[in-house]
Amino acid sequence: MKIGSVDLPSPFAVAPMAGMTDTAFRRLVKRHGGCGLVVTEMVSAEGLVRGIDRTLEYAEYTEEERPVSIQIFGGDPDKMAAAAQIVEGMGADIVDVNMGCPVPKIAKHNAGCSLMREPAHAASVIAAMAKAVKIPVTVKMRAGWNDEEKNAPDLARMVEDAGAAAVAVHGRTAAQSYSGLADWDIVARIADALTIPVFGSGDCIEPEQVVARMRAGVEGVLVGRGVLRNPWILAQALDLAAGRPARTVTMADRGQFLLDYIDLLKNERIDESRAVSHDRWIVNKLRALGSWYTKGLDNGSHLRAAINAADSLPALCEMVGAFFFADEPVAAESVAAGN
Ligand SMILES: Cc1cc2nc3c(=O)[nH]c(=O)nc-3n(C[C@H](O)[C@H](O)[C@H](O)COP(=O)(O)O)c2cc1C
């Protein structure tokens, strides 16, 4: 499938997740297969235009992640167009606009999901961006602001007319935040009405659900929390879609993922003066991932508590080794040695 002229090797993608889908995590998911597109954490258009270092860091990616979409948020058409040009200059394949974030800090600045409340203005943002860049401009929205304003079908058509190359819809309203269930009927209606590709997002935890959601008529599925729990879910979904059994993932595989993530993080953001040490930053990153990664695992709550209690990076590595490699003394030794 394609978004504009960009070929996606699979219809299954990693959804943007602030604080979670950093370049290290995206690289690892990509290496495990099945991933047609990665989207960065949301990045402030204002920060990009002002050249703020921390903002630029959020937009960093590596070649192995391609095709890569950088998601920006903001509400001013000129600034969004300028930010899109910066994203294009950074070599990204796609620039995506966040119209789904319900967090007041973002929404009150006329950005994120509050753009859905002003559809004409939202369309003018997309028109300005599409005019400013050659790479595809895409939009990620929710079903609407609340139950009374479930206007994603109208807005999707308006942004298509304004030049969007694809739309992704998370079938919850901003008011719902993450409660209840995503409304895939509204996703299906939008997929039916638009000529550009439509992606659906919401509540795919098992690979079977990812494949089943394609029946809504979408071109692809963005998986968020399911990837944080199981980074192999996209590869497994692709297996199922191809008529193969889903690949099995062992405890050792799961442990190795965390160790590989730690290894990649060791080489990220090392030359920066920050309030916390680099090791502490990695521990915090593992805690954030651990709160999702441990869900559904036997003894997952114990692992989660242990990750939260680990007070140093070596202690964390040792604990991961003990939990995942209990039956594999060789791997456990190499973990304890800090490899
Ligand atoms: C921790 C977290 C951070 C998120 N950050 C973003 C974001 O930066 N931009 C965005 O468009 N959506 C964001 N989302 C929404 C997801 O992309 C996705 O649409 C939503 O979680 C529903 O899909 P899921 O059930 O597969 O997680 C975030 C979701 C989570 C759980």
mmCIF file of C-alpha atoms and ligand atoms in Angstrom:
data_model
loop_
_atom_site.group_PDB
_atom_site.id
_atom_site.type_symbol
_atom_site.label_atom_id
_atom_site.label_comp_id
_atom_site.label_asym_id
_atom_site.label_seq_id
_atom_site.Cartn_x
_atom_site.Cartn_y
_atom_site.Cartn_z
ATOM 1 C CA MET A 1 0.000 0.000 0.000
ATOM 2 C CA LYS A 2 1.012 3.605 -0.457
ATOM 3 C CA ILE A 3 0.595 6.948 1.253
ATOM 4 C CA GLY A 4 1.070 9.436 -1.554
ATOM 5 C CA SER A 5 4.222 8.156 -3.251
ATOM 6 C CA VAL A 6 5.539 6.419 -0.117
ATOM 7 C CA ASP A 7 5.409 2.611 -0.236
ATOM 8 C CA LEU A 8 4.554 0.830 3.003
ATOM 9 C CA PRO A 9 5.862 -2.741 3.194
ATOM 10 C CA SER A 10 3.014 -3.777 5.516
ATOM 11 C CA PRO A 11 -0.400 -2.303 6.396
ATOM 12 C CA PHE A 12 0.388 -2.534 10.110
ATOM 13 C CA ALA A 13 2.076 0.396 11.834
ATOM 14 C CA VAL A 14 3.294 1.607 15.207
ATOM 15 C CA ALA A 15 0.953 4.323 16.461
ATOM 16 C CA PRO A 16 2.518 7.535 17.758
ATOM 17 C CA MET A 17 2.852 7.439 21.532
ATOM 18 C CA ALA A 18 4.341 10.357 23.445
ATOM 19 C CA GLY A 19 7.022 9.252 25.863
ATOM 20 C CA MET A 20 7.085 5.734 24.416
ATOM 21 C CA THR A 21 7.796 5.509 20.688
ATOM 22 C CA ASP A 22 11.294 6.954 20.773
ATOM 23 C CA THR A 23 13.765 6.066 18.033
ATOM 24 C CA ALA A 24 15.300 3.180 20.029
ATOM 25 C CA PHE A 25 11.928 1.550 20.602
ATOM 26 C CA ARG A 26 10.854 2.074 16.992
ATOM 27 C CA ARG A 27 14.073 0.540 15.681
ATOM 28 C CA LEU A 28 13.591 -2.576 17.762
ATOM 29 C CA VAL A 29 9.974 -3.012 16.687
ATOM 30 C CA LYS A 30 11.035 -2.568 13.093
ATOM 31 C CA ARG A 31 13.774 -5.197 13.469
ATOM 32 C CA HIS A 32 11.226 -7.709 14.687
ATOM 33 C CA GLY A 33 9.264 -7.408 11.454
ATOM 34 C CA GLY A 34 5.752 -6.735 10.199
ATOM 35 C CA CYS A 35 5.983 -2.982 10.642
ATOM 36 C CA GLY A 36 4.963 -0.914 7.632
ATOM 37 C CA LEU A 37 5.343 2.524 9.170
ATOM 38 C CA VAL A 38 6.607 4.123 12.359
ATOM 39 C CA VAL A 39 5.353 7.445 13.667
ATOM 40 C CA THR A 40 7.382 9.540 16.094
ATOM 41 C CA GLU A 41 6.132 10.879 19.375
ATOM 42 C CA MET A 42 4.258 14.123 18.790
ATOM 43 C CA VAL A 43 6.579 17.080 18.284
ATOM 44 C CA SER A 44 5.717 20.734 18.843
ATOM 45 C CA ALA A 45 5.541 22.781 15.622
ATOM 46 C CA GLU A 46 6.429 25.846 17.653
ATOM 47 C CA GLY A 47 9.494 24.093 19.076
ATOM 48 C CA LEU A 48 10.606 22.995 15.607
ATOM 49 C CA VAL A 49 10.264 26.473 14.181
ATOM 50 C CA ARG A 50 12.171 27.938 17.115
ATOM 51 C CA GLY A 51 14.843 25.247 16.811
ATOM 52 C CA ILE A 52 14.535 24.082 20.411
ATOM 53 C CA ASP A 53 16.999 21.228 20.981
ATOM 54 C CA ARG A 54 14.684 19.011 23.001
ATOM 55 C CA THR A 55 11.982 19.293 20.325
ATOM 56 C CA LEU A 56 14.435 18.393 17.582
ATOM 57 C CA GLU A 57 15.482 15.333 19.598
ATOM 58 C CA TYR A 58 11.923 14.044 19.633
ATOM 59 C CA ALA A 59 11.920 14.226 15.846
ATOM 60 C CA GLU A 60 15.154 12.217 15.443
ATOM 61 C CA TYR A 61 15.019 8.938 13.573
ATOM 62 C CA THR A 62 17.428 6.526 11.938
ATOM 63 C CA GLU A 63 17.520 5.204 8.388
ATOM 64 C CA GLU A 64 16.475 1.686 9.409
ATOM 65 C CA GLU A 65 13.130 3.040 10.605
ATOM 66 C CA ARG A 66 11.991 4.111 7.141
ATOM 67 C CA PRO A 67 9.378 4.807 6.089
ATOM 68 C CA VAL A 68 9.059 7.211 8.988
ATOM 69 C CA SER A 69 6.386 9.756 9.743
ATOM 70 C CA ILE A 70 7.055 12.693 12.060
ATOM 71 C CA GLN A 71 3.957 13.798 13.913
ATOM 72 C CA ILE A 72 3.659 17.496 14.738
ATOM 73 C CA PHE A 73 1.121 19.408 16.797
ATOM 74 C CA GLY A 74 0.084 23.023 16.602
ATOM 75 C CA GLY A 75 -2.815 25.130 15.419
ATOM 76 C CA ASP A 76 -1.417 28.011 13.403
ATOM 77 C CA PRO A 77 -1.452 27.313 9.636
ATOM 78 C CA ASP A 78 1.696 29.315 8.876
ATOM 79 C CA LYS A 79 3.657 27.778 11.728
ATOM 80 C CA MET A 80 2.451 24.294 10.841
ATOM 81 C CA ALA A 81 3.504 24.877 7.225
ATOM 82 C CA ALA A 82 6.936 26.093 8.369
ATOM 83 C CA ALA A 83 7.264 23.103 10.707
ATOM 84 C CA ALA A 84 6.283 20.764 7.850
ATOM 85 C CA GLN A 85 9.107 22.242 5.786
ATOM 86 C CA ILE A 86 11.532 21.568 8.633
ATOM 87 C CA VAL A 87 10.277 17.977 8.861
ATOM 88 C CA GLU A 88 10.735 17.613 5.108
ATOM 89 C CA GLY A 89 14.227 19.096 5.427
ATOM 90 C CA MET A 90 15.022 16.478 8.070
ATOM 91 C CA GLY A 91 14.337 13.851 5.412
ATOM 92 C CA ALA A 92 11.172 12.355 6.896
ATOM 93 C CA ASP A 93 8.941 10.422 4.513
ATOM 94 C CA ILE A 94 5.655 11.782 5.858
ATOM 95 C CA VAL A 95 4.501 14.619 8.111
ATOM 96 C CA ASP A 96 1.516 13.796 10.307
ATOM 97 C CA VAL A 97 -0.732 16.245 12.159
ATOM 98 C CA ASN A 98 -1.994 15.466 15.635
ATOM 99 C CA MET A 99 -5.727 16.168 15.840
ATOM 100 C CA GLY A 100 -6.335 13.622 18.555
ATOM 101 C CA CYS A 101 -4.495 14.641 21.691
ATOM 102 C CA PRO A 102 -7.058 15.343 24.454
ATOM 103 C CA VAL A 103 -4.524 16.610 27.006
ATOM 104 C CA PRO A 104 -5.593 20.139 28.072
ATOM 105 C CA LYS A 105 -2.014 21.458 27.877
ATOM 106 C CA ILE A 106 -2.094 20.749 24.113
ATOM 107 C CA ALA A 107 -5.801 21.149 23.404
ATOM 108 C CA LYS A 108 -6.042 24.593 24.987
ATOM 109 C CA HIS A 109 -3.492 25.905 22.489
ATOM 110 C CA ASN A 110 -5.879 25.255 19.653
ATOM 111 C CA ALA A 111 -3.941 22.089 18.812
ATOM 112 C CA GLY A 112 -4.455 18.356 19.171
ATOM 113 C CA CYS A 113 -8.091 17.291 19.377
ATOM 114 C CA SER A 114 -9.389 20.835 19.829
ATOM 115 C CA LEU A 115 -8.679 21.317 16.114
ATOM 116 C CA MET A 116 -11.589 18.932 15.527
ATOM 117 C CA ARG A 117 -13.905 21.539 17.039
ATOM 118 C CA GLU A 118 -12.961 23.995 14.301
ATOM 119 C CA PRO A 119 -13.066 21.861 11.156
ATOM 120 C CA ALA A 120 -12.682 24.734 8.685
ATOM 121 C CA HIS A 121 -9.628 25.976 10.527
ATOM 122 C CA ALA A 122 -8.241 22.423 10.762
ATOM 123 C CA ALA A 123 -8.640 22.056 6.994
ATOM 124 C CA SER A 124 -6.826 25.370 6.475
ATOM 125 C CA VAL A 125 -3.892 24.022 8.495
ATOM 126 C CA ILE A 126 -3.705 20.986 6.195
ATOM 127 C CA ALA A 127 -4.065 23.125 3.065
ATOM 128 C CA ALA A 128 -1.180 25.379 4.178
ATOM 129 C CA MET A 129 1.032 22.384 4.914
ATOM 130 C CA ALA A 130 0.191 20.537 1.695
ATOM 131 C CA LYS A 131 1.092 23.662 -0.259
ATOM 132 C CA ALA A 132 4.388 24.055 1.589
ATOM 133 C CA VAL A 133 5.848 20.544 1.184
ATOM 134 C CA LYS A 134 6.153 17.731 -1.341
ATOM 135 C CA ILE A 135 6.059 14.888 1.181
ATOM 136 C CA PRO A 136 2.605 13.527 2.062
ATOM 137 C CA VAL A 137 0.710 15.330 4.815
ATOM 138 C CA THR A 138 -1.442 13.009 6.921
ATOM 139 C CA VAL A 139 -3.856 13.533 9.805
ATOM 140 C CA LYS A 140 -4.481 11.520 12.947
ATOM 141 C CA MET A 141 -7.800 12.317 14.590
ATOM 142 C CA ARG A 142 -10.220 10.922 17.122
ATOM 143 C CA ALA A 143 -13.894 10.117 16.521
ATOM 144 C CA GLY A 144 -14.634 13.656 17.723
ATOM 145 C CA TRP A 145 -14.515 15.918 20.743
ATOM 146 C CA ASN A 146 -17.382 14.229 22.645
ATOM 147 C CA ASP A 147 -20.515 12.187 21.938
ATOM 148 C CA GLU A 148 -22.355 15.305 20.735
ATOM 149 C CA GLU A 149 -19.515 16.277 18.407
ATOM 150 C CA LYS A 150 -18.510 13.032 16.707
ATOM 151 C CA ASN A 151 -17.534 14.791 13.511
ATOM 152 C CA ALA A 152 -14.630 12.653 12.294
ATOM 153 C CA PRO A 153 -16.508 11.641 9.082
ATOM 154 C CA ASP A 154 -16.997 15.313 8.095
ATOM 155 C CA LEU A 155 -13.535 16.407 9.122
ATOM 156 C CA ALA A 156 -11.896 13.471 7.340
ATOM 157 C CA ARG A 157 -13.565 14.500 4.099
ATOM 158 C CA MET A 158 -12.569 18.126 4.610
ATOM 159 C CA VAL A 159 -8.902 17.324 5.197
ATOM 160 C CA GLU A 160 -8.952 15.006 2.184
ATOM 161 C CA ASP A 161 -10.210 17.925 0.094
ATOM 162 C CA ALA A 162 -7.538 20.154 1.647
ATOM 163 C CA GLY A 163 -4.776 17.847 0.427
ATOM 164 C CA ALA A 164 -4.234 15.199 3.119
ATOM 165 C CA ALA A 165 -2.719 12.008 1.702
ATOM 166 C CA ALA A 166 -4.087 9.691 4.408
ATOM 167 C CA VAL A 167 -6.113 9.802 7.599
ATOM 168 C CA ALA A 168 -5.864 7.733 10.774
ATOM 169 C CA VAL A 169 -8.820 7.562 13.135
ATOM 170 C CA HIS A 170 -8.733 6.494 16.782
ATOM 171 C CA GLY A 171 -12.373 5.614 17.386
ATOM 172 C CA ARG A 172 -12.732 7.324 20.778
ATOM 173 C CA THR A 173 -13.730 10.884 21.548
ATOM 174 C CA ALA A 174 -11.454 13.275 23.442
ATOM 175 C CA ALA A 175 -13.958 13.181 26.303
ATOM 176 C CA GLN A 176 -13.528 9.413 26.504
ATOM 177 C CA SER A 177 -9.774 9.725 26.702
ATOM 178 C CA TYR A 178 -8.928 5.987 26.909
ATOM 179 C CA SER A 179 -12.118 4.748 28.588
ATOM 180 C CA GLY A 180 -14.722 2.580 26.898
ATOM 181 C CA LEU A 181 -14.024 0.997 23.547
ATOM 182 C CA ALA A 182 -12.908 2.463 20.236
ATOM 183 C CA ASP A 183 -15.799 2.817 17.784
ATOM 184 C CA TRP A 184 -14.662 0.908 14.720
ATOM 185 C CA ASP A 185 -18.020 1.509 12.988
ATOM 186 C CA ILE A 186 -17.158 5.164 12.576
ATOM 187 C CA VAL A 187 -13.716 4.145 11.292
ATOM 188 C CA ALA A 188 -15.386 1.849 8.743
ATOM 189 C CA ARG A 189 -17.740 4.613 7.594
ATOM 190 C CA ILE A 190 -14.822 6.968 7.022
ATOM 191 C CA ALA A 191 -12.842 4.288 5.180
ATOM 192 C CA ASP A 192 -15.849 3.764 2.942
ATOM 193 C CA ALA A 193 -16.327 7.451 2.190
ATOM 194 C CA LEU A 194 -12.757 8.544 1.452
ATOM 195 C CA THR A 195 -10.577 7.859 -1.556
ATOM 196 C CA ILE A 196 -7.298 8.385 0.341
ATOM 197 C CA PRO A 197 -6.068 5.560 2.617
ATOM 198 C CA VAL A 198 -7.715 5.391 6.032
ATOM 199 C CA PHE A 199 -6.041 3.756 9.028
ATOM 200 C CA GLY A 200 -7.930 2.619 12.105
ATOM 201 C CA SER A 201 -6.610 2.709 15.646
ATOM 202 C CA GLY A 202 -7.829 1.350 18.938
ATOM 203 C CA ASP A 203 -7.846 -1.679 21.194
ATOM 204 C CA CYS A 204 -5.821 -4.174 19.180
ATOM 205 C CA ILE A 205 -4.052 -6.220 21.831
ATOM 206 C CA GLU A 206 -3.845 -9.573 20.049
ATOM 207 C CA PRO A 207 -2.520 -10.089 16.499
ATOM 208 C CA GLU A 208 -5.841 -11.708 15.554
ATOM 209 C CA GLN A 209 -7.598 -8.426 16.369
ATOM 210 C CA VAL A 210 -5.228 -6.456 14.141
ATOM 211 C CA VAL A 211 -6.027 -8.715 11.191
ATOM 212 C CA ALA A 212 -9.768 -8.747 11.967
ATOM 213 C CA ARG A 213 -9.873 -4.933 12.008
ATOM 214 C CA MET A 214 -8.783 -4.848 8.377
ATOM 215 C CA ARG A 215 -12.315 -6.080 7.648
ATOM 216 C CA ALA A 216 -13.546 -2.587 8.554
ATOM 217 C CA GLY A 217 -12.311 -1.696 5.081
ATOM 218 C CA VAL A 218 -9.287 0.248 6.327
ATOM 219 C CA GLU A 219 -6.028 0.307 4.388
ATOM 220 C CA GLY A 220 -4.071 -0.275 7.567
ATOM 221 C CA VAL A 221 -4.112 -0.494 11.344
ATOM 222 C CA LEU A 222 -2.090 1.602 13.777
ATOM 223 C CA VAL A 223 -1.298 -0.357 16.911
ATOM 224 C CA GLY A 224 -0.388 1.533 20.073
ATOM 225 C CA ARG A 225 -0.598 -0.112 23.475
ATOM 226 C CA GLY A 226 -0.590 -3.571 21.891
ATOM 227 C CA VAL A 227 2.958 -2.916 20.631
ATOM 228 C CA LEU A 228 4.060 -1.738 24.069
ATOM 229 C CA ARG A 229 2.797 -5.023 25.525
ATOM 230 C CA ASN A 230 4.016 -7.171 22.692
ATOM 231 C CA PRO A 231 6.491 -5.631 20.221
ATOM 232 C CA TRP A 232 6.062 -8.718 17.992
ATOM 233 C CA ILE A 233 2.355 -8.081 17.452
ATOM 234 C CA LEU A 234 2.801 -6.525 13.994
ATOM 235 C CA ALA A 235 5.014 -9.399 12.832
ATOM 236 C CA GLN A 236 2.504 -11.889 14.212
ATOM 237 C CA ALA A 237 -0.368 -10.067 12.500
ATOM 238 C CA LEU A 238 1.497 -10.198 9.203
ATOM 239 C CA ASP A 239 2.073 -13.938 9.731
ATOM 240 C CA LEU A 240 -1.650 -14.463 10.249
ATOM 241 C CA ALA A 241 -2.578 -12.271 7.289
ATOM 242 C CA ALA A 242 -0.280 -14.401 5.116
ATOM 243 C CA GLY A 243 -1.973 -17.585 6.340
ATOM 244 C CA ARG A 244 0.968 -18.661 8.532
ATOM 245 C CA PRO A 245 0.742 -19.388 12.241
ATOM 246 C CA ALA A 246 1.803 -16.394 14.317
ATOM 247 C CA ARG A 247 5.445 -16.664 15.362
ATOM 248 C CA THR A 248 6.033 -17.679 18.952
ATOM 249 C CA VAL A 249 7.814 -15.385 21.370
ATOM 250 C CA THR A 250 9.720 -16.947 24.255
ATOM 251 C CA MET A 251 10.421 -15.436 27.637
ATOM 252 C CA ALA A 252 14.062 -15.173 26.590
ATOM 253 C CA ASP A 253 13.003 -13.179 23.489
ATOM 254 C CA ARG A 254 11.031 -10.847 25.722
ATOM 255 C CA GLY A 255 13.921 -10.385 28.112
ATOM 256 C CA GLN A 256 16.327 -9.789 25.251
ATOM 257 C CA PHE A 257 14.055 -7.047 23.901
ATOM 258 C CA LEU A 258 14.401 -5.103 27.150
ATOM 259 C CA LEU A 259 18.171 -5.596 27.218
ATOM 260 C CA ASP A 260 18.456 -4.488 23.591
ATOM 261 C CA TYR A 261 16.337 -1.443 24.395
ATOM 262 C CA ILE A 262 18.649 -0.566 27.271
ATOM 263 C CA ASP A 263 21.659 -1.014 24.985
ATOM 264 C CA LEU A 264 20.233 1.331 22.354
ATOM 265 C CA LEU A 265 19.256 3.902 24.975
ATOM 266 C CA LYS A 266 22.841 3.888 26.279
ATOM 267 C CA ASN A 267 23.837 5.499 22.990
ATOM 268 C CA GLU A 268 21.023 8.038 22.922
ATOM 269 C CA ARG A 269 21.211 11.577 24.235
ATOM 270 C CA ILE A 270 24.565 10.982 25.902
ATOM 271 C CA ASP A 271 26.150 14.343 25.314
ATOM 272 C CA GLU A 272 23.537 16.371 27.052
ATOM 273 C CA SER A 273 23.465 18.073 30.393
ATOM 274 C CA ARG A 274 20.199 17.069 31.957
ATOM 275 C CA ALA A 275 18.623 17.176 35.348
ATOM 276 C CA VAL A 276 18.897 13.405 35.768
ATOM 277 C CA SER A 277 21.901 11.224 34.936
ATOM 278 C CA HIS A 278 21.878 9.206 31.743
ATOM 279 C CA ASP A 279 21.510 5.959 33.699
ATOM 280 C CA ARG A 280 18.575 7.377 35.638
ATOM 281 C CA TRP A 281 16.976 8.520 32.384
ATOM 282 C CA ILE A 282 17.253 4.944 31.056
ATOM 283 C CA VAL A 283 15.787 3.519 34.280
ATOM 284 C CA ASN A 284 12.862 5.939 33.946
ATOM 285 C CA LYS A 285 12.382 4.924 30.307
ATOM 286 C CA LEU A 286 12.280 1.251 31.348
ATOM 287 C CA ARG A 287 9.768 2.028 34.060
ATOM 288 C CA ALA A 288 7.526 3.721 31.510
ATOM 289 C CA LEU A 289 7.743 0.775 29.116
ATOM 290 C CA GLY A 290 7.502 -1.715 31.992
ATOM 291 C CA SER A 291 4.080 -0.461 32.987
ATOM 292 C CA TRP A 292 2.775 -1.756 29.627
ATOM 293 C CA TYR A 293 5.240 -4.540 28.829
ATOM 294 C CA THR A 294 4.428 -6.488 31.979
ATOM 295 C CA LYS A 295 0.670 -6.599 31.300
ATOM 296 C CA GLY A 296 -0.595 -10.082 30.512
ATOM 297 C CA LEU A 297 2.653 -11.770 31.609
ATOM 298 C CA ASP A 298 2.635 -14.453 34.292
ATOM 299 C CA ASN A 299 3.868 -12.674 37.397
ATOM 300 C CA GLY A 300 3.808 -9.429 35.413
ATOM 301 C CA SER A 301 2.776 -7.366 38.429
ATOM 302 C CA HIS A 302 5.825 -8.627 40.328
ATOM 303 C CA LEU A 303 8.060 -7.699 37.426
ATOM 304 C CA ARG A 304 6.455 -4.268 37.242
ATOM 305 C CA ALA A 305 7.041 -3.694 40.942
ATOM 306 C CA ALA A 306 10.634 -4.909 40.630
ATOM 307 C CA ILE A 307 11.339 -2.601 37.678
ATOM 308 C CA ASN A 308 9.924 0.301 39.658
ATOM 309 C CA ALA A 309 12.035 -0.641 42.678
ATOM 310 C CA ALA A 310 15.342 -1.082 40.809
ATOM 311 C CA ASP A 311 17.469 1.855 41.873
ATOM 312 C CA SER A 312 20.277 1.572 39.343
ATOM 313 C CA LEU A 313 20.806 0.405 35.778
ATOM 314 C CA PRO A 314 22.920 -2.651 36.779
ATOM 315 C CA ALA A 315 20.229 -3.644 39.293
ATOM 316 C CA LEU A 316 17.604 -3.314 36.578
ATOM 317 C CA CYS A 317 19.576 -5.476 34.127
ATOM 318 C CA GLU A 318 20.151 -8.109 36.764
ATOM 319 C CA MET A 319 16.479 -8.186 37.633
ATOM 320 C CA VAL A 320 15.449 -8.505 33.959
ATOM 321 C CA GLY A 321 17.944 -11.379 33.628
ATOM 322 C CA ALA A 322 16.601 -13.151 36.692
ATOM 323 C CA PHE A 323 12.982 -12.792 35.540
ATOM 324 C CA PHE A 324 13.259 -13.703 31.871
ATOM 325 C CA PHE A 325 16.306 -15.955 31.716
ATOM 326 C CA ALA A 326 15.679 -18.023 34.825
ATOM 327 C CA ASP A 327 15.948 -21.226 32.785
ATOM 328 C CA GLU A 328 18.859 -20.048 30.683
ATOM 329 C CA PRO A 329 21.967 -19.713 32.815
ATOM 330 C CA VAL A 330 24.227 -18.604 29.961
ATOM 331 C CA ALA A 331 22.077 -15.644 29.017
ATOM 332 C CA ALA A 332 21.621 -14.747 32.663
ATOM 333 C CA GLU A 333 25.388 -14.665 33.153
ATOM 334 C CA SER A 334 25.876 -12.352 30.210
ATOM 335 C CA VAL A 335 23.177 -10.075 31.596
ATOM 336 C CA ALA A 336 24.781 -9.983 35.013
ATOM 337 C CA ALA A 337 28.041 -9.043 33.315
ATOM 338 C CA GLY A 338 26.242 -6.038 31.897
ATOM 339 C CA ASN A 339 26.288 -7.207 28.255
HETATM 340 C C1 LIG B 1 1.071 6.541 26.180
HETATM 341 C C2 LIG B 1 0.346 6.985 24.947
HETATM 342 C C3 LIG B 1 0.792 8.095 24.256
HETATM 343 C C4 LIG B 1 0.133 8.519 23.082
HETATM 344 N N1 LIG B 1 0.629 9.576 22.392
HETATM 345 C C5 LIG B 1 0.074 9.924 21.195
HETATM 346 C C6 LIG B 1 0.649 10.930 20.391
HETATM 347 O O1 LIG B 1 1.697 11.520 20.721
HETATM 348 N N2 LIG B 1 0.022 11.236 19.223
HETATM 349 C C7 LIG B 1 -1.122 10.601 18.809
HETATM 350 O O2 LIG B 1 -1.644 10.914 17.733
HETATM 351 N N3 LIG B 1 -1.678 9.631 19.549
HETATM 352 C C8 LIG B 1 -1.105 9.266 20.722
HETATM 353 N N4 LIG B 1 -1.642 8.243 21.443
HETATM 354 C C9 LIG B 1 -2.822 7.510 20.908
HETATM 355 C C10 LIG B 1 -2.385 6.270 20.139
HETATM 356 O O3 LIG B 1 -1.652 6.617 18.979
HETATM 357 C C11 LIG B 1 -3.575 5.382 19.731
HETATM 358 O O4 LIG B 1 -4.352 6.033 18.775
HETATM 359 C C12 LIG B 1 -4.459 5.015 20.919
HETATM 360 O O5 LIG B 1 -3.674 4.584 22.015
HETATM 361 C C13 LIG B 1 -5.450 3.887 20.566
HETATM 362 O O6 LIG B 1 -4.779 2.773 20.059
HETATM 363 P P1 LIG B 1 -4.361 1.491 20.968
HETATM 364 O O7 LIG B 1 -5.600 0.992 21.644
HETATM 365 O O8 LIG B 1 -3.777 0.531 19.955
HETATM 366 O O9 LIG B 1 -3.361 1.968 21.978
HETATM 367 C C14 LIG B 1 -1.006 7.824 22.613
HETATM 368 C C15 LIG B 1 -1.466 6.718 23.338
HETATM 369 C C16 LIG B 1 -0.813 6.286 24.475
HETATM 370 C C17 LIG B 1 -1.318 5.072 25.206
#
